[in-house]
Coordinates of C-alpha atoms in Angstrom, one line a residue:
Chain A
M261 CA 66.8 41.0 -11.6
A262 CA 70.1 39.5 -12.4
V263 CA 72.9 38.8 -10.0
C264 CA 76.4 38.6 -11.4
T265 CA 79.3 37.5 -9.3
V266 CA 82.3 37.5 -11.3
Y267 CA 86.0 37.0 -11.7
T268 CA 86.9 37.9 -15.2
T269 CA 89.8 37.7 -17.5
P270 CA 88.3 40.1 -20.0
S271 CA 89.3 39.5 -23.5
L272 CA 88.0 40.5 -26.8
H273 CA 87.8 36.9 -27.7
S274 CA 85.7 35.7 -24.8
P275 CA 82.9 33.8 -26.3
C276 CA 79.5 35.1 -25.3
S277 CA 77.8 32.0 -24.3
V278 CA 74.1 32.1 -23.8
S279 CA 71.6 29.6 -22.9
N280 CA 69.4 30.3 -25.9
P281 CA 70.3 29.4 -29.5
T282 CA 71.2 32.8 -30.7
K283 CA 74.7 32.5 -29.5
T284 CA 76.4 34.1 -32.5
S285 CA 75.0 37.5 -31.8
F286 CA 77.4 39.3 -29.6
G287 CA 75.4 42.4 -29.2
F288 CA 72.1 41.1 -28.0
N289 CA 71.1 42.7 -24.8
Q290 CA 70.7 39.7 -22.5
R291 CA 68.6 41.3 -19.9
Q292 CA 67.8 38.2 -17.9
Q293 CA 70.7 35.9 -18.6
V294 CA 73.1 34.9 -15.9
I295 CA 76.1 33.2 -17.4
F296 CA 78.7 31.9 -15.1
Y297 CA 81.7 30.1 -16.4
T298 CA 84.3 28.4 -14.3
S299 CA 87.8 27.2 -15.1
G300 CA 88.0 24.6 -17.8
R301 CA 86.7 26.7 -20.7
G302 CA 88.8 29.7 -20.1
S303 CA 92.0 27.8 -19.2
R304 CA 92.7 26.8 -22.8
R305 CA 93.6 30.3 -23.8
R306 CA 95.6 31.0 -20.7
G307 CA 98.0 28.2 -20.7
G308 CA 96.3 25.9 -18.3
K309 CA 95.6 28.3 -15.5
K310 CA 92.3 27.9 -13.8
I311 CA 90.4 31.1 -14.5
S312 CA 86.8 31.8 -14.0
E313 CA 85.0 33.9 -16.6
A314 CA 81.6 35.3 -16.4
L315 CA 80.2 37.2 -19.3
Y316 CA 77.5 39.6 -20.3
C317 CA 75.7 40.0 -17.0
S318 CA 72.4 41.6 -17.8
A319 CA 72.1 45.1 -18.9
E320 CA 75.7 46.0 -18.2
A321 CA 76.9 44.5 -21.5
K322 CA 78.6 47.8 -22.3
T323 CA 79.7 48.9 -25.8
V324 CA 82.9 50.9 -25.9
V325 CA 82.6 53.8 -28.3
I326 CA 85.6 55.2 -30.2
G327 CA 85.5 58.4 -32.3
L328 CA 87.8 58.9 -35.3
A329 CA 87.9 62.2 -37.0
A330 CA 89.3 62.1 -40.5
D331 CA 88.7 63.8 -43.8
S332 CA 89.4 60.8 -46.0
G333 CA 85.9 59.4 -46.4
C334 CA 84.7 56.3 -44.7
G335 CA 85.0 52.7 -45.2
K336 CA 88.2 50.7 -45.2
S337 CA 90.5 53.7 -44.5
T338 CA 93.9 52.4 -43.5
F339 CA 93.5 53.4 -39.9
M340 CA 90.3 51.5 -39.7
R341 CA 91.8 48.4 -41.2
R342 CA 94.7 48.5 -38.8
L343 CA 92.4 49.0 -35.8
T344 CA 90.1 46.2 -36.7
S345 CA 93.1 43.9 -37.3
V346 CA 94.4 44.6 -33.8
F347 CA 91.1 43.5 -32.4
G348 CA 91.1 40.4 -34.6
G349 CA 89.4 39.7 -37.9
A350 CA 88.7 41.8 -40.9
A351 CA 85.8 44.2 -41.0
E352 CA 83.5 43.7 -43.9
P353 CA 80.4 45.5 -45.2
P354 CA 77.2 43.9 -43.9
K355 CA 76.2 40.9 -46.0
G356 CA 73.2 41.0 -48.2
G357 CA 72.0 44.5 -47.3
N358 CA 72.4 47.7 -49.3
P359 CA 75.6 47.2 -51.3
D360 CA 76.4 50.9 -50.9
S361 CA 76.4 50.7 -47.1
N362 CA 79.3 52.5 -45.5
T363 CA 79.2 50.3 -42.4
L364 CA 81.9 47.7 -41.6
I365 CA 81.4 44.8 -39.3
S366 CA 83.8 42.3 -37.8
D367 CA 83.5 39.9 -34.9
T368 CA 84.1 42.5 -32.3
T369 CA 83.8 45.8 -34.0
T370 CA 81.3 47.8 -35.9
V371 CA 82.4 50.9 -37.8
I372 CA 79.8 53.5 -38.6
C373 CA 80.4 56.3 -41.1
L374 CA 79.0 59.5 -39.8
D375 CA 78.1 60.6 -43.3
D376 CA 75.0 58.4 -42.7
Y377 CA 73.8 61.2 -40.4
H378 CA 73.6 63.8 -43.2
S379 CA 70.4 65.7 -42.9
L380 CA 70.8 67.0 -46.4
D381 CA 71.5 64.9 -49.4
R382 CA 73.7 66.1 -52.3
T383 CA 70.9 68.0 -53.9
G384 CA 69.8 69.5 -50.6
R385 CA 73.2 70.7 -49.8
K386 CA 73.5 72.3 -53.2
E387 CA 70.2 74.1 -52.7
K388 CA 71.2 75.4 -49.3
G389 CA 74.7 76.2 -50.3
V390 CA 76.4 74.1 -47.6
T391 CA 79.2 71.6 -47.9
A392 CA 79.2 68.2 -46.1
L393 CA 81.7 69.8 -43.7
D394 CA 79.0 72.2 -42.4
P395 CA 77.2 71.2 -39.3
R396 CA 74.0 72.3 -40.9
A397 CA 74.2 69.3 -43.3
N398 CA 74.2 66.9 -40.4
N399 CA 71.6 65.6 -37.9
F400 CA 73.4 65.6 -34.6
D401 CA 70.3 64.8 -32.6
L402 CA 69.9 61.5 -34.4
M403 CA 73.6 60.8 -34.2
Y404 CA 73.5 61.3 -30.4
E405 CA 70.3 59.3 -30.0
Q406 CA 71.6 56.3 -31.9
V407 CA 75.2 56.3 -30.6
K408 CA 73.7 56.4 -27.1
A409 CA 71.3 53.6 -27.8
L410 CA 74.1 51.4 -29.2
K411 CA 76.2 52.2 -26.2
E412 CA 73.4 51.0 -24.0
G413 CA 73.0 47.8 -25.9
V414 CA 70.0 48.7 -28.0
A415 CA 70.0 48.0 -31.8
V416 CA 69.1 50.9 -34.1
D417 CA 67.8 51.5 -37.6
K418 CA 70.5 53.8 -39.0
P419 CA 70.1 55.7 -42.2
I420 CA 72.5 55.1 -45.1
Y421 CA 74.0 57.9 -47.1
N422 CA 74.8 56.6 -50.5
H423 CA 78.0 58.3 -51.8
V424 CA 77.4 57.1 -55.4
T425 CA 73.9 58.5 -55.8
G426 CA 74.2 61.2 -53.3
L427 CA 70.9 60.2 -51.7
L428 CA 69.8 59.0 -48.3
D429 CA 68.8 55.4 -48.6
P430 CA 66.5 53.4 -46.4
P431 CA 68.0 52.5 -43.0
E432 CA 69.9 49.4 -42.0
L433 CA 69.7 47.6 -38.7
I434 CA 72.8 47.9 -36.5
Q435 CA 73.3 45.6 -33.6
P436 CA 75.2 46.9 -30.6
P437 CA 78.8 45.6 -30.9
K438 CA 81.5 45.2 -28.3
I439 CA 83.4 48.1 -29.9
L440 CA 81.6 50.8 -31.8
V441 CA 83.8 53.1 -33.9
I442 CA 82.2 56.3 -35.3
E443 CA 84.3 57.6 -38.1
G444 CA 83.9 60.7 -40.1
L445 CA 84.1 64.5 -40.1
H446 CA 82.2 65.3 -36.9
P447 CA 82.6 62.7 -34.2
M448 CA 83.6 65.3 -31.6
F449 CA 81.6 68.2 -32.8
D450 CA 78.5 67.8 -30.7
P451 CA 79.2 67.9 -27.0
R452 CA 76.6 65.2 -26.2
V453 CA 78.2 62.8 -28.7
R454 CA 81.6 63.7 -27.4
D455 CA 80.6 62.6 -23.9
L456 CA 79.6 59.2 -25.2
L457 CA 83.1 58.6 -26.5
D458 CA 85.4 56.4 -24.5
F459 CA 88.3 57.4 -26.7
S460 CA 88.8 59.8 -29.5
I461 CA 91.4 60.2 -32.2
Y462 CA 91.9 63.1 -34.6
L463 CA 93.9 62.6 -37.8
D464 CA 95.6 65.9 -38.5
I465 CA 97.1 65.9 -42.0
S466 CA 99.1 69.0 -42.9
N467 CA 98.2 70.9 -46.1
E468 CA 101.4 69.8 -47.9
V469 CA 100.9 66.2 -47.1
K470 CA 97.2 66.4 -47.9
F471 CA 98.0 67.8 -51.3
A472 CA 100.6 65.1 -52.0
W473 CA 98.2 62.3 -51.0
K474 CA 95.3 63.7 -53.0
I475 CA 97.5 63.9 -56.0
Q476 CA 98.4 60.3 -55.6
R477 CA 94.8 59.5 -55.2
D478 CA 93.2 61.5 -58.0
M479 CA 95.7 62.3 -60.6
A480 CA 95.0 59.3 -62.7
E481 CA 91.3 60.1 -62.9
R482 CA 89.9 61.7 -66.0
G483 CA 89.0 65.2 -65.3
H484 CA 91.4 65.8 -62.6
S485 CA 94.6 67.8 -62.8
L486 CA 97.0 69.4 -60.4
E487 CA 94.9 72.6 -60.6
S488 CA 91.6 70.9 -59.8
I489 CA 93.0 69.0 -56.9
K490 CA 94.5 72.2 -55.5
A491 CA 91.3 74.1 -56.1
S492 CA 89.2 71.5 -54.3
I493 CA 91.4 71.6 -51.2
E494 CA 91.4 75.4 -51.1
A495 CA 87.7 75.7 -51.7
R496 CA 87.0 73.3 -48.8
K497 CA 89.5 74.9 -46.5
P498 CA 87.4 77.6 -44.9
D499 CA 84.7 75.2 -43.8
F500 CA 87.3 72.7 -42.8
D501 CA 89.1 75.2 -40.6
A502 CA 85.9 76.4 -39.1
Y503 CA 84.1 73.2 -38.3
I504 CA 86.5 70.2 -38.5
D505 CA 89.8 71.4 -37.3
P506 CA 88.7 72.7 -33.9
Q507 CA 87.7 69.1 -32.9
K508 CA 91.3 68.2 -32.3
Q509 CA 91.4 70.0 -29.0
Y510 CA 89.0 67.3 -27.7
A511 CA 90.8 64.3 -28.9
D512 CA 92.6 61.9 -26.6
A513 CA 95.1 61.2 -29.3
V514 CA 96.0 63.4 -32.3
I515 CA 98.1 61.9 -35.1
E516 CA 99.7 64.8 -36.9
V517 CA 101.2 64.1 -40.3
L518 CA 103.8 66.6 -41.6
P519 CA 106.4 66.7 -44.3
T520 CA 109.8 65.4 -43.2
Q521 CA 112.5 67.6 -41.8
L522 CA 115.2 65.1 -42.8
I523 CA 115.3 66.0 -46.4
P524 CA 115.6 69.7 -47.3
D525 CA 112.9 70.9 -49.7
D526 CA 111.2 67.6 -50.0
N527 CA 107.9 68.0 -51.8
E528 CA 107.1 64.5 -52.7
G529 CA 105.4 63.8 -49.4
K530 CA 106.9 60.3 -49.4
V531 CA 109.0 60.6 -46.2
L532 CA 106.8 61.8 -43.3
R533 CA 107.2 63.3 -39.9
V534 CA 104.5 62.0 -37.7
R535 CA 103.6 63.2 -34.2
L536 CA 101.5 61.3 -31.8
I537 CA 100.0 63.8 -29.3
M538 CA 98.6 62.0 -26.3
K539 CA 96.4 63.6 -23.6
E540 CA 97.7 63.1 -20.1
G541 CA 95.4 62.3 -17.3
S542 CA 92.9 60.0 -19.1
K543 CA 91.7 57.2 -16.9
Y544 CA 92.3 54.3 -19.2
F545 CA 95.0 55.7 -21.4
S546 CA 98.6 55.8 -20.4
P547 CA 100.7 57.6 -23.1
V548 CA 103.5 55.8 -24.9
Y549 CA 107.0 57.0 -23.9
L550 CA 110.6 56.7 -24.8
F551 CA 113.1 55.7 -22.1
D552 CA 112.0 58.0 -19.3
E553 CA 108.4 59.1 -18.9
G554 CA 108.0 62.9 -18.7
S555 CA 111.5 63.7 -19.8
T556 CA 112.5 65.1 -23.2
I557 CA 114.3 62.7 -25.5
S558 CA 115.9 63.1 -28.9
W559 CA 116.8 59.7 -30.3
I560 CA 118.4 58.6 -33.5
P561 CA 118.4 54.8 -33.4
C562 CA 120.7 54.5 -36.4
G563 CA 124.3 54.1 -35.5
R564 CA 126.6 51.3 -34.5
K565 CA 124.0 48.8 -33.6
L566 CA 121.6 49.6 -36.4
T567 CA 122.4 50.8 -39.8
C568 CA 119.6 52.7 -41.6
S569 CA 119.5 53.8 -45.2
Y570 CA 118.9 57.4 -46.2
P571 CA 117.2 59.5 -44.8
G572 CA 117.3 57.5 -41.6
I573 CA 115.0 57.7 -38.6
K574 CA 114.7 60.3 -35.9
F575 CA 112.6 60.1 -32.8
F576 CA 111.5 62.8 -30.3
Y577 CA 109.6 62.4 -27.1
G578 CA 108.6 65.0 -24.6
P579 CA 105.9 66.7 -22.6
D580 CA 104.0 69.7 -24.0
T581 CA 100.8 71.6 -23.8
Y582 CA 98.2 71.4 -26.5
F583 CA 95.2 73.7 -26.4
S584 CA 95.9 74.3 -22.7
H585 CA 96.0 70.7 -21.6
E586 CA 98.9 68.5 -20.7
V587 CA 100.1 66.1 -23.4
S588 CA 103.0 63.9 -24.2
V589 CA 104.3 63.9 -27.7
L590 CA 106.0 61.1 -29.5
E591 CA 107.4 61.9 -32.9
M592 CA 108.9 59.8 -35.7
D593 CA 110.6 61.3 -38.7
G594 CA 111.8 59.0 -41.5
Q595 CA 111.1 55.5 -42.6
F596 CA 111.7 51.9 -41.8
D597 CA 113.6 49.9 -44.4
R598 CA 114.0 46.6 -42.7
L599 CA 112.4 44.4 -40.2
D600 CA 115.2 44.8 -37.7
E601 CA 114.8 48.5 -37.6
L602 CA 111.2 48.0 -36.7
I603 CA 111.9 45.6 -33.9
Y604 CA 114.7 47.7 -32.6
V605 CA 112.5 50.7 -32.3
E606 CA 109.7 48.7 -30.8
S607 CA 112.0 47.3 -28.1
H608 CA 112.8 50.8 -26.9
L609 CA 109.2 52.1 -26.6
S610 CA 107.4 51.8 -23.4
N611 CA 103.7 51.6 -22.5
I612 CA 102.7 50.3 -25.9
S613 CA 100.2 47.8 -24.5
T614 CA 101.4 44.9 -26.5
K615 CA 100.6 41.4 -25.3
F616 CA 103.9 40.0 -26.4
Y617 CA 107.3 41.3 -27.5
G618 CA 107.2 42.2 -31.2
E619 CA 103.5 42.6 -31.5
V620 CA 103.7 46.0 -33.1
T621 CA 106.2 44.7 -35.6
Q622 CA 104.1 41.8 -36.3
Q623 CA 101.0 43.9 -36.9
L624 CA 102.9 46.2 -39.3
L625 CA 104.3 43.3 -41.2
K626 CA 100.9 41.7 -41.4
H627 CA 99.8 44.6 -43.4
A628 CA 103.0 45.6 -45.1
D629 CA 101.0 46.5 -48.2
F630 CA 99.0 49.2 -46.4
P631 CA 100.1 52.7 -47.0
G632 CA 102.3 54.1 -44.2
S633 CA 103.5 50.7 -43.0
N634 CA 107.1 51.9 -43.2
N635 CA 106.7 55.2 -41.3
G636 CA 105.2 56.9 -38.3
T637 CA 101.6 56.8 -39.6
G638 CA 101.5 53.0 -39.6
L639 CA 103.5 52.7 -36.4
F640 CA 101.3 55.2 -34.5
Q641 CA 98.1 53.9 -35.9
T642 CA 99.0 50.4 -34.8
I643 CA 100.1 51.6 -31.3
V644 CA 96.8 53.6 -30.9
G645 CA 95.0 50.4 -31.9
L646 CA 96.8 48.5 -29.1
K647 CA 96.0 51.3 -26.6
I648 CA 92.3 51.1 -27.6
R649 CA 92.4 47.3 -27.0
D650 CA 93.9 47.9 -23.6
L651 CA 91.3 50.6 -22.8
Y652 CA 88.5 48.2 -23.8
E653 CA 89.8 45.5 -21.6
Q654 CA 90.2 47.8 -18.7
I655 CA 86.7 49.1 -19.1
V656 CA 85.2 45.6 -19.3
A657 CA 87.2 44.4 -16.3
E658 CA 86.0 47.4 -14.3
K659 CA 82.4 46.8 -15.2
A660 CA 82.6 43.1 -14.4
A661 CA 84.2 43.9 -11.0
A662 CA 81.2 45.9 -9.9
P663 CA 78.5 43.3 -9.3
T664 CA 76.2 45.6 -7.4
E665 CA 75.9 47.8 -10.4
A666 CA 75.1 44.8 -12.5
T667 CA 71.9 44.3 -10.6
K668 CA 70.4 47.5 -12.0
V669 CA 68.2 46.7 -14.9
Chain B
M81 CA 98.4 25.7 -72.8
A82 CA 101.3 24.4 -70.9
S83 CA 100.4 24.1 -67.3
S84 CA 103.9 24.7 -66.2
S85 CA 104.7 26.1 -62.9
S86 CA 103.4 29.6 -62.3
L87 CA 107.0 30.9 -61.9
S88 CA 107.0 31.8 -65.6
L89 CA 105.5 35.1 -64.6
S90 CA 107.3 37.3 -66.9
S91 CA 107.7 35.0 -69.8
P92 CA 107.1 36.9 -73.0
H93 CA 106.0 33.7 -74.7
F94 CA 102.9 33.4 -72.7
P95 CA 99.8 33.3 -75.0
S96 CA 97.6 36.1 -74.2
S97 CA 94.1 34.7 -74.5
S98 CA 91.4 37.0 -75.8
G99 CA 92.2 40.1 -73.8
L100 CA 92.5 38.4 -70.4
R101 CA 94.5 40.5 -68.0
S102 CA 98.0 39.8 -66.8
R103 CA 96.7 38.0 -63.7
S104 CA 95.7 35.1 -65.9
Q105 CA 98.9 35.2 -67.7
R106 CA 100.6 34.2 -64.5
D107 CA 98.8 30.9 -64.2
P108 CA 97.8 29.2 -67.4
A109 CA 95.4 26.9 -65.7
E110 CA 93.4 29.8 -64.5
A111 CA 93.3 31.4 -67.9
V112 CA 91.7 28.3 -69.4
V113 CA 89.2 28.1 -66.6
S114 CA 88.0 31.7 -67.0
I115 CA 87.4 31.3 -70.7
Q116 CA 85.1 28.4 -70.1
A117 CA 83.5 30.1 -67.2
R118 CA 82.3 33.0 -69.3
K119 CA 79.7 30.7 -70.7
W120 CA 78.2 30.3 -67.3
W121 CA 76.3 33.6 -67.1
P122 CA 74.7 34.7 -64.9
G123 CA 77.2 32.8 -62.7
R124 CA 75.3 29.7 -61.8
S125 CA 77.3 27.5 -59.5
G126 CA 77.7 23.8 -60.2
S127 CA 81.2 23.3 -61.6
A128 CA 84.7 24.0 -60.7
A129 CA 85.0 26.3 -63.7
A130 CA 82.1 28.4 -62.5
V131 CA 83.4 28.4 -59.0
A132 CA 86.8 29.6 -60.2
A133 CA 85.1 32.2 -62.3
A134 CA 83.0 33.2 -59.4
V135 CA 86.2 34.2 -57.6
R136 CA 87.0 36.8 -60.3
K137 CA 83.9 37.8 -62.2
R138 CA 82.8 41.3 -62.3
Y139 CA 79.3 42.2 -61.8
K140 CA 77.5 44.7 -64.0
G141 CA 76.7 46.8 -60.9
T142 CA 80.3 47.3 -60.1
A143 CA 81.2 48.2 -63.6
M144 CA 78.3 50.7 -63.7
R145 CA 79.4 52.3 -60.5
E146 CA 82.9 52.7 -61.7
K147 CA 81.7 54.2 -65.0
K148 CA 79.3 56.5 -63.2
L149 CA 81.8 57.8 -60.7
A150 CA 84.3 58.4 -63.4
E151 CA 81.8 60.4 -65.4
M152 CA 80.7 62.3 -62.3
I153 CA 84.3 63.3 -61.5
E154 CA 84.8 64.8 -64.9
K155 CA 81.4 66.5 -65.0
K156 CA 81.7 67.9 -61.5
V157 CA 85.2 69.3 -62.0
E158 CA 83.8 71.2 -65.0
E159 CA 80.9 72.4 -63.0
A160 CA 83.1 73.5 -60.2
K161 CA 85.4 75.5 -62.5
A162 CA 82.4 77.2 -63.9
A163 CA 80.9 77.9 -60.5
C164 CA 84.0 79.6 -59.4
E165 CA 84.5 81.7 -62.5
G166 CA 84.8 85.4 -62.1
E167 CA 85.1 87.8 -59.2
E168 CA 81.7 87.4 -57.5
R169 CA 81.5 83.6 -57.8
R170 CA 85.0 82.9 -56.5
G171 CA 84.7 82.2 -52.8
S172 CA 80.9 82.0 -53.0
D173 CA 78.8 79.2 -51.5
G174 CA 78.1 77.7 -54.9
C175 CA 81.8 77.5 -55.6
K176 CA 82.7 75.7 -52.4
V177 CA 79.8 73.3 -52.6
A178 CA 80.8 72.4 -56.2
W179 CA 84.4 71.6 -55.2
D180 CA 83.0 69.7 -52.1
E181 CA 81.0 67.5 -54.6
V182 CA 84.2 66.9 -56.5
E183 CA 85.9 65.7 -53.3
E184 CA 82.9 63.5 -52.4
V185 CA 82.9 61.6 -55.8
S186 CA 86.7 61.4 -55.8
Q187 CA 86.7 59.8 -52.4
A188 CA 83.9 57.4 -53.5
M189 CA 85.9 56.5 -56.6
A190 CA 89.1 56.0 -54.6
R191 CA 87.3 53.7 -52.2
L192 CA 85.9 51.6 -55.1
R193 CA 89.3 51.3 -56.7
R194 CA 90.8 50.2 -53.4
R195 CA 88.2 47.6 -52.9
L196 CA 88.7 46.3 -56.4
A197 CA 92.5 46.2 -56.1
E198 CA 92.7 44.6 -52.7
S199 CA 90.5 41.6 -53.1
D200 CA 89.7 39.0 -55.7
R201 CA 86.1 39.3 -54.7
D202 CA 83.8 41.8 -56.3
P203 CA 82.4 44.4 -53.9
L204 CA 78.9 43.3 -54.9
D205 CA 79.8 39.6 -54.1
A206 CA 77.8 39.4 -50.9
F207 CA 74.8 41.3 -52.3
C208 CA 74.7 39.2 -55.5
Q209 CA 74.8 35.9 -53.6
E210 CA 71.5 36.9 -52.1
N211 CA 70.1 38.6 -55.1
P212 CA 71.5 36.9 -58.2
E213 CA 68.5 37.8 -60.4
T214 CA 68.9 41.5 -60.3
D215 CA 70.2 43.5 -63.2
E216 CA 73.2 44.7 -61.2
C217 CA 74.3 41.1 -60.6
R218 CA 74.6 40.1 -64.2
V219 CA 78.1 39.1 -64.9
Y220 CA 79.8 41.8 -66.8
D221 CA 81.7 40.8 -69.9
E222 CA 84.4 43.3 -70.5

């Protein structure tokens, strides 16, 4: 029976201070701890203001769950790296365990690859004639059970799907983190799992861009050719369209990547047009906008104040409907060439949930070597990361402000 | 070797020591260190040389994975082409599963390549620190 009276300044970096020696483990479910901090400790980070912090009051140590649907395999995808960087720290595979683990862990975030919930290994799928995209190759019951458990603060023994051997390896223990990201092909496929998600993102890559990216990825490998890359995409397309693509209607944010419209007949896929489609009416998510929320804006920042090199940059913002729900769409076509273009654009965007002016630019520069750092993919992935941080802090603040609920064990 | 400043990056006069890669050509001091460190199999710690080598050594397990994935890509592309040959097989389950396998191993290879490219540490680093005696953790001499 724990009583928690709190004022909180929720922050991803609040130390979880506990009265027993296991203070390094964020995720432990402290069912009987009452931890109450006053001023002093917290004031360091807030410039001397006296703020009281109380943390992890009993069973309400809630894990925020994010779903990311992408067809690019798991582990260290660019989006994931940007996301974990916004929260602080770099996500690394768990130390010492199975070296082929797909899991990534940072101070605040654990990223789980949904391939680990394959019910059929490579041989099994071949026998049954199903691809990895097919729901029949995946154990949604287990996925639901384990995501639910982690969300409630309970550690789980999660299977490991080994992409090198194609086998299911013995499980690894996953502690409940502050933020759990489930990444893979089917995060929003099962309605029960969907309901556990606090926020979901779908990466929608158009066919032309997918082809260009896979060429970049695979052409140098022995055995691959333009034909094999094309054949692979086409053979997987029916299952992709049937099982993966429909998930985008459930996403809170869709990042759509298309070929540029600025260069006629461009087929290199280097300059991209990226659309951030944001669901309206989500409790903790306020869509990014340009100039005037709800209006329609067409904006070319290049001109007298800002000179851009070819092909320039073009923005669009406006309301729309997407699968019969209200959305706002922010679109960027073109690429950034210089730092001042980035900061100029950032200064004109609203609702980007930055903690200081220039944070988006700083994040993009920090990872300038990541693909997409000079175009809409990097920009919108970074912004979505900041929105998720904001969502996390809102949820935590709300939880902490409800002390009566915290007495339930 | 002259331990001049590492600014002589593109100097054509740089001695290329026994097949060391261009990274060591940038810094002559490092090149010396890694030659000596090769004698320190299987990577016992205890000297600056070994420590420096520990930063850049490649484990057998990583080399094995790279080789295996490369072979699998080649093999599975061939299998996929065969599985889709002819009217009845084109569009069949066998055909799409075969190309899905190609995609799976291509992704795995891309992920390995990215990990190798972006860090000085070998992907097996953490595992091999805990399990230095396994075959996978033998230092691989290329």
